[in-house]
PDB file of C-alpha atoms in Angstrom:
ATOM      1  CA  UNK A   1      83.628  87.488 118.480  1.00 76.00           C
ATOM      2  CA  UNK A   2      86.553  86.257 116.237  1.00 83.00           C
ATOM      3  CA  UNK A   3      90.047  85.721 117.532  1.00 92.00           C
ATOM      4  CA  UNK A   4      92.357  88.674 116.968  1.00 94.00           C
ATOM      5  CA  UNK A   5      96.154  88.721 116.661  1.00 93.00           C
ATOM      6  CA  UNK A   6      98.079  91.850 117.366  1.00 94.00           C
ATOM      7  CA  UNK A   7     101.798  91.766 116.555  1.00 93.00           C
ATOM      8  CA  UNK A   8     104.759  93.197 114.668  1.00 93.00           C
ATOM      9  CA  UNK A   9     105.688  91.047 111.738  1.00 94.00           C
ATOM     10  CA  UNK A  10     108.059  91.333 108.834  1.00 95.00           C
ATOM     11  CA  UNK A  11     107.432  91.322 105.069  1.00 96.00           C
ATOM     12  CA  UNK A  12     108.775  88.127 103.474  1.00 95.00           C
ATOM     13  CA  UNK A  13     110.713  87.924 100.183  1.00 95.00           C
ATOM     14  CA  UNK A  14     107.656  86.866  98.159  1.00 94.00           C
ATOM     15  CA  UNK A  15     106.074  89.749  96.415  1.00 94.00           C
ATOM     16  CA  UNK A  16     102.629  90.910  97.521  1.00 96.00           C
ATOM     17  CA  UNK A  17      99.772  89.856  95.225  1.00 96.00           C
ATOM     18  CA  UNK A  18      97.038  92.284  94.095  1.00 96.00           C
ATOM     19  CA  UNK A  19      94.018  90.517  92.675  1.00 95.00           C
ATOM     20  CA  UNK A  20      90.220  91.127  92.938  1.00 94.00           C
ATOM     21  CA  UNK A  21      88.464  89.239  95.683  1.00 91.00           C
ATOM     22  CA  UNK A  22      85.556  86.915  94.768  1.00 91.00           C
ATOM     23  CA  UNK A  23      83.138  89.825  94.962  1.00 94.00           C
ATOM     24  CA  UNK A  24      85.339  92.009  92.776  1.00 94.00           C
ATOM     25  CA  UNK A  25      86.743  94.267  95.494  1.00 95.00           C
ATOM     26  CA  UNK A  26      90.387  95.095  95.810  1.00 97.00           C
ATOM     27  CA  UNK A  27      92.374  92.400  97.599  1.00 97.00           C
ATOM     28  CA  UNK A  28      96.007  92.506  98.888  1.00 97.00           C
ATOM     29  CA  UNK A  29      97.704  89.245  99.873  1.00 97.00           C
ATOM     30  CA  UNK A  30     100.990  89.541 101.845  1.00 97.00           C
ATOM     31  CA  UNK A  31     103.387  86.912 103.141  1.00 96.00           C
ATOM     32  CA  UNK A  32     104.544  87.961 106.562  1.00 96.00           C
ATOM     33  CA  UNK A  33     107.034  86.420 109.037  1.00 94.00           C
ATOM     34  CA  UNK A  34     106.602  86.431 112.752  1.00 91.00           C
ATOM     35  CA  UNK A  35     109.900  86.021 114.669  1.00 86.00           C
ATOM     36  CA  UNK A  36     109.438  83.875 117.773  1.00 81.00           C
ATOM     37  CA  UNK A  37     111.440  85.879 120.305  1.00 73.00           C
ATOM     38  CA  UNK A  38     113.828  88.800 119.766  1.00 70.00           C
ATOM     39  CA  UNK A  39     116.935  86.564 119.499  1.00 70.00           C
ATOM     40  CA  UNK A  40     115.286  83.544 117.811  1.00 68.00           C
ATOM     41  CA  UNK A  41     115.922  82.416 114.305  1.00 78.00           C
ATOM     42  CA  UNK A  42     112.650  80.511 114.387  1.00 84.00           C
ATOM     43  CA  UNK A  43     109.842  82.194 112.388  1.00 86.00           C
ATOM     44  CA  UNK A  44     106.200  81.449 111.646  1.00 88.00           C
ATOM     45  CA  UNK A  45     104.931  82.184 108.064  1.00 91.00           C
ATOM     46  CA  UNK A  46     101.621  83.992 107.742  1.00 94.00           C
ATOM     47  CA  UNK A  47      99.566  84.508 104.605  1.00 96.00           C
ATOM     48  CA  UNK A  48      97.496  87.655 105.208  1.00 97.00           C
ATOM     49  CA  UNK A  49      94.683  88.907 103.021  1.00 97.00           C
ATOM     50  CA  UNK A  50      93.152  92.351 103.264  1.00 97.00           C
ATOM     51  CA  UNK A  51      90.196  93.446 101.110  1.00 96.00           C
ATOM     52  CA  UNK A  52      88.390  96.678 100.512  1.00 96.00           C
ATOM     53  CA  UNK A  53      88.825 100.408 100.140  1.00 96.00           C
ATOM     54  CA  UNK A  54      90.924 100.820 103.122  1.00 96.00           C
ATOM     55  CA  UNK A  55      93.326  98.123 101.881  1.00 96.00           C
ATOM     56  CA  UNK A  56      93.492  99.775  98.482  1.00 97.00           C
ATOM     57  CA  UNK A  57      94.292 103.190  99.928  1.00 97.00           C
ATOM     58  CA  UNK A  58      96.952 101.735 102.222  1.00 97.00           C
ATOM     59  CA  UNK A  59      98.548  99.839  99.294  1.00 97.00           C
ATOM     60  CA  UNK A  60      98.575 102.973  97.023  1.00 97.00           C
ATOM     61  CA  UNK A  61     100.206 105.040  99.784  1.00 97.00           C
ATOM     62  CA  UNK A  62     102.801 102.506 100.908  1.00 96.00           C
ATOM     63  CA  UNK A  63     103.514  99.958  98.011  1.00 95.00           C
ATOM     64  CA  UNK A  64     106.993 101.282  97.426  1.00 95.00           C
ATOM     65  CA  UNK A  65     107.902 100.735 101.077  1.00 95.00           C
ATOM     66  CA  UNK A  66     106.535  97.168 101.292  1.00 96.00           C
ATOM     67  CA  UNK A  67     109.837  95.287 100.750  1.00 96.00           C
ATOM     68  CA  UNK A  68     111.372  92.222 102.328  1.00 95.00           C
ATOM     69  CA  UNK A  69     112.336  92.835 105.926  1.00 93.00           C
ATOM     70  CA  UNK A  70     109.993  95.816 106.425  1.00 96.00           C
ATOM     71  CA  UNK A  71     108.314  95.610 109.848  1.00 96.00           C
ATOM     72  CA  UNK A  72     104.508  95.917 109.904  1.00 96.00           C
ATOM     73  CA  UNK A  73     102.241  96.353 112.849  1.00 96.00           C
ATOM     74  CA  UNK A  74      99.270  94.133 112.309  1.00 97.00           C
ATOM     75  CA  UNK A  75      95.822  93.387 113.672  1.00 97.00           C
ATOM     76  CA  UNK A  76      94.628  90.094 112.159  1.00 97.00           C
ATOM     77  CA  UNK A  77      91.295  88.293 112.465  1.00 96.00           C
ATOM     78  CA  UNK A  78      90.445  84.602 112.304  1.00 94.00           C
ATOM     79  CA  UNK A  79      93.911  82.947 112.276  1.00 95.00           C
ATOM     80  CA  UNK A  80      93.901  79.374 110.903  1.00 94.00           C
ATOM     81  CA  UNK A  81      96.672  76.854 110.563  1.00 93.00           C
ATOM     82  CA  UNK A  82      97.139  75.052 107.254  1.00 90.00           C
ATOM     83  CA  UNK A  83      99.741  72.339 106.638  1.00 87.00           C
ATOM     84  CA  UNK A  84     101.732  72.092 103.454  1.00 81.00           C
ATOM     85  CA  UNK A  85     104.118  69.509 102.120  1.00 79.00           C
ATOM     86  CA  UNK A  86     104.266  65.760 102.743  1.00 79.00           C
ATOM     87  CA  UNK A  87     105.950  63.424 105.229  1.00 77.00           C
ATOM     88  CA  UNK A  88     109.013  64.854 106.959  1.00 77.00           C
ATOM     89  CA  UNK A  89     108.692  68.065 104.871  1.00 79.00           C
ATOM     90  CA  UNK A  90     105.321  69.087 106.251  1.00 79.00           C
ATOM     91  CA  UNK A  91     105.151  72.631 107.590  1.00 81.00           C
ATOM     92  CA  UNK A  92     102.525  74.856 109.182  1.00 82.00           C
ATOM     93  CA  UNK A  93     101.429  78.072 107.623  1.00 86.00           C
ATOM     94  CA  UNK A  94      99.059  80.471 109.288  1.00 93.00           C
ATOM     95  CA  UNK A  95      96.303  82.259 107.293  1.00 94.00           C
ATOM     96  CA  UNK A  96      94.457  85.303 108.562  1.00 96.00           C
ATOM     97  CA  UNK A  97      92.403  88.306 107.419  1.00 95.00           C
ATOM     98  CA  UNK A  98      93.894  91.758 108.083  1.00 96.00           C
ATOM     99  CA  UNK A  99      91.832  94.262 110.012  1.00 96.00           C
ATOM    100  CA  UNK A 100      94.630  96.858 110.087  1.00 95.00           C
ATOM    101  CA  UNK A 101      98.239  97.215 108.834  1.00 96.00           C
ATOM    102  CA  UNK A 102     100.721  99.978 109.641  1.00 96.00           C
ATOM    103  CA  UNK A 103     104.312 100.271 108.607  1.00 96.00           C
ATOM    104  CA  UNK A 104     106.612 100.202 111.652  1.00 94.00           C
ATOM    105  CA  UNK A 105     109.987 101.904 111.862  1.00 91.00           C
ATOM    106  CA  UNK A 106     113.024  99.750 111.071  1.00 85.00           C
ATOM    107  CA  UNK A 107     115.495  99.085 113.899  1.00 77.00           C
ATOM    108  CA  UNK A 108     118.911 100.487 113.503  1.00 67.00           C
ATOM    109  CA  UNK A 109     121.668  97.890 113.482  1.00 59.00           C
ATOM    110  CA  UNK A 110     124.273  98.135 116.141  1.00 54.00           C
ATOM    111  CA  UNK A 111     127.576  99.373 114.883  1.00 56.00           C
ATOM    112  CA  UNK A 112     130.170  96.528 114.562  1.00 53.00           C
ATOM    113  CA  UNK A 113     132.566  98.594 116.618  1.00 49.00           C
ATOM    114  CA  UNK A 114     130.277  98.325 119.614  1.00 49.00           C
ATOM    115  CA  UNK A 115     131.675  94.872 120.349  1.00 49.00           C
ATOM    116  CA  UNK A 116     134.456  95.228 122.909  1.00 51.00           C
ATOM    117  CA  UNK A 117     137.881  94.147 121.585  1.00 49.00           C
ATOM    118  CA  UNK A 118     139.327  93.907 125.076  1.00 50.00           C
ATOM    119  CA  UNK A 119     138.044  91.644 127.815  1.00 50.00           C
ATOM    120  CA  UNK A 120     136.480  93.401 130.846  1.00 50.00           C
ATOM    121  CA  UNK A 121     138.989  94.775 133.438  1.00 49.00           C
ATOM    122  CA  UNK A 122     137.710  92.268 136.043  1.00 47.00           C
ATOM    123  CA  UNK A 123     138.918  89.387 133.837  1.00 45.00           C
ATOM    124  CA  UNK A 124     142.352  90.985 133.198  1.00 46.00           C
ATOM    125  CA  UNK A 125     142.980  91.469 136.968  1.00 47.00           C
ATOM    126  CA  UNK A 126     142.131  87.902 137.854  1.00 43.00           C
TER     127      UNK A 126
END
């Protein structure tokens, strides 16, 4: 049984690529970013390919919504690490085959006014 990855990732800035697979079927290639922790700025780059009728139907339904920053719930199969670059500029990129993709709702940003402008009362009294 192949390794499966289930996660919520984000569409990267690079445009999705639509091109026929080697056997001529529809193939969607997406660059996705996986944030490592909710507060972390560290991300992993994934190159995800999805082929077949289900991929084509999903793309035709959702292509307008697949933009940078859009969260996507994914189930990926056979993740593999590939290294790009040379010397100190070498980075890892993960490749996988999609089993399922689903658009996830975007989080609402906290209003900037939610930051307290006054210190808590306990600090004032001290």
